[in-house]
Tab-separated table of C-alpha atoms in Angstrom:
chain	number	residue	atom	x	y	z
A	523	MET	CA	64.291	-345.875	96.686
A	524	ALA	CA	66.698	-344.956	93.932
A	525	PRO	CA	70.410	-345.586	94.561
A	526	ASN	CA	71.260	-341.885	94.419
A	527	GLU	CA	68.657	-340.871	97.010
A	528	GLY	CA	70.403	-342.769	99.787
A	529	ALA	CA	73.803	-341.420	98.787
A	530	ALA	CA	72.546	-337.848	98.724
A	531	SER	CA	70.966	-338.304	102.127
A	532	VAL	CA	74.152	-339.739	103.625
A	533	GLU	CA	76.201	-336.988	102.009
A	534	ALA	CA	73.912	-334.292	103.448
A	535	ASP	CA	74.127	-335.896	106.902
A	536	ALA	CA	77.911	-336.071	106.661
A	537	LYS	CA	78.066	-332.424	105.645
A	538	THR	CA	75.946	-331.408	108.658
A	539	THR	CA	78.009	-333.410	111.136
A	540	LYS	CA	81.248	-332.237	109.508
A	541	ASN	CA	80.403	-328.636	110.370
A	542	GLY	CA	80.285	-329.459	114.058
A	543	PHE	CA	78.506	-327.582	116.793
A	544	TRP	CA	79.404	-324.023	115.736
A	545	GLY	CA	78.796	-324.779	112.080
A	546	ARG	CA	75.251	-325.884	112.875
A	547	ILE	CA	74.658	-322.713	114.890
A	548	VAL	CA	75.893	-320.559	112.000
A	549	GLN	CA	73.725	-322.552	109.589
A	550	PHE	CA	70.700	-322.057	111.847
A	551	VAL	CA	71.265	-318.290	112.061
A	552	ARG	CA	71.619	-318.072	108.273
A	553	GLN	CA	68.383	-320.005	107.810
A	554	VAL	CA	66.592	-317.718	110.268
A	555	ILE	CA	67.810	-314.647	108.381
A	556	ASP	CA	66.715	-316.192	105.059
A	557	GLU	CA	63.244	-316.928	106.448
A	558	LEU	CA	62.901	-313.420	107.897
A	559	LYS	CA	63.628	-311.987	104.444
A	560	LYS	CA	60.538	-313.848	103.184
A	561	VAL	CA	58.223	-312.297	105.775
A	562	VAL	CA	55.721	-309.747	104.492
A	563	TRP	CA	55.846	-307.048	107.151
A	564	PRO	CA	52.758	-304.867	107.731
A	565	THR	CA	52.776	-301.277	106.552
A	566	ARG	CA	52.688	-298.466	109.088
A	567	ASP	CA	48.961	-297.901	108.446
A	568	GLU	CA	48.176	-301.597	108.916
A	569	LEU	CA	50.230	-301.696	112.099
A	570	THR	CA	48.415	-298.645	113.472
A	571	THR	CA	45.049	-300.212	112.644
A	572	PHE	CA	45.981	-303.500	114.317
A	573	PHE	CA	47.250	-301.642	117.387
A	574	VAL	CA	44.032	-299.645	117.749
A	575	VAL	CA	41.882	-302.758	117.290
A	576	VAL	CA	43.816	-304.628	119.986
A	577	ILE	CA	43.650	-301.713	122.448
A	578	VAL	CA	39.885	-301.272	121.893
A	579	PHE	CA	39.302	-305.017	122.316
A	580	VAL	CA	41.350	-305.142	125.532
A	581	LEU	CA	39.474	-302.140	126.938
A	582	ALA	CA	36.138	-303.746	126.035
A	583	MET	CA	37.159	-306.972	127.795
A	584	MET	CA	38.241	-304.973	130.859
A	585	VAL	CA	34.857	-303.241	131.018
A	586	PHE	CA	33.027	-306.538	130.506
A	587	SER	CA	35.061	-308.249	133.245
A	588	GLY	CA	34.475	-305.321	135.594
A	589	VAL	CA	30.722	-305.376	135.013
A	590	VAL	CA	30.567	-309.151	135.555
A	591	ASP	CA	32.622	-308.750	138.746
A	592	VAL	CA	30.354	-306.009	140.134
A	593	ILE	CA	27.179	-307.979	139.308
A	594	THR	CA	28.609	-311.168	140.829
A	595	ALA	CA	29.680	-309.329	143.990
A	596	TRP	CA	26.235	-307.725	144.281
A	597	LEU	CA	24.507	-311.125	143.854
A	598	VAL	CA	26.760	-312.807	146.417
A	599	THR	CA	26.070	-309.996	148.879
A	600	LYS	CA	22.306	-310.333	148.343
A	601	VAL	CA	22.336	-314.138	148.683
A	602	PHE	CA	24.721	-314.509	151.630
A	603	GLY	CA	24.190	-311.129	153.288
A	604	GLY	CA	26.868	-308.686	153.932
């Protein structure tokens, strides 16, 4: 490790602890805002497409689960009587 690396690390740690509790919260919020600026948000058309795909998939899973439930109930009734 180079001599300056340790000093820079200690200096960065001292700067973080110097800010205190509220300083760290403010730093965190600023970092969150900076990261959100980097996000590539979907266009309205992409968002609509994703929404429709999710709704269709959920409906398909509901139908599938319903069919499996009805078949299972029918089989249980046939096997154990009802």
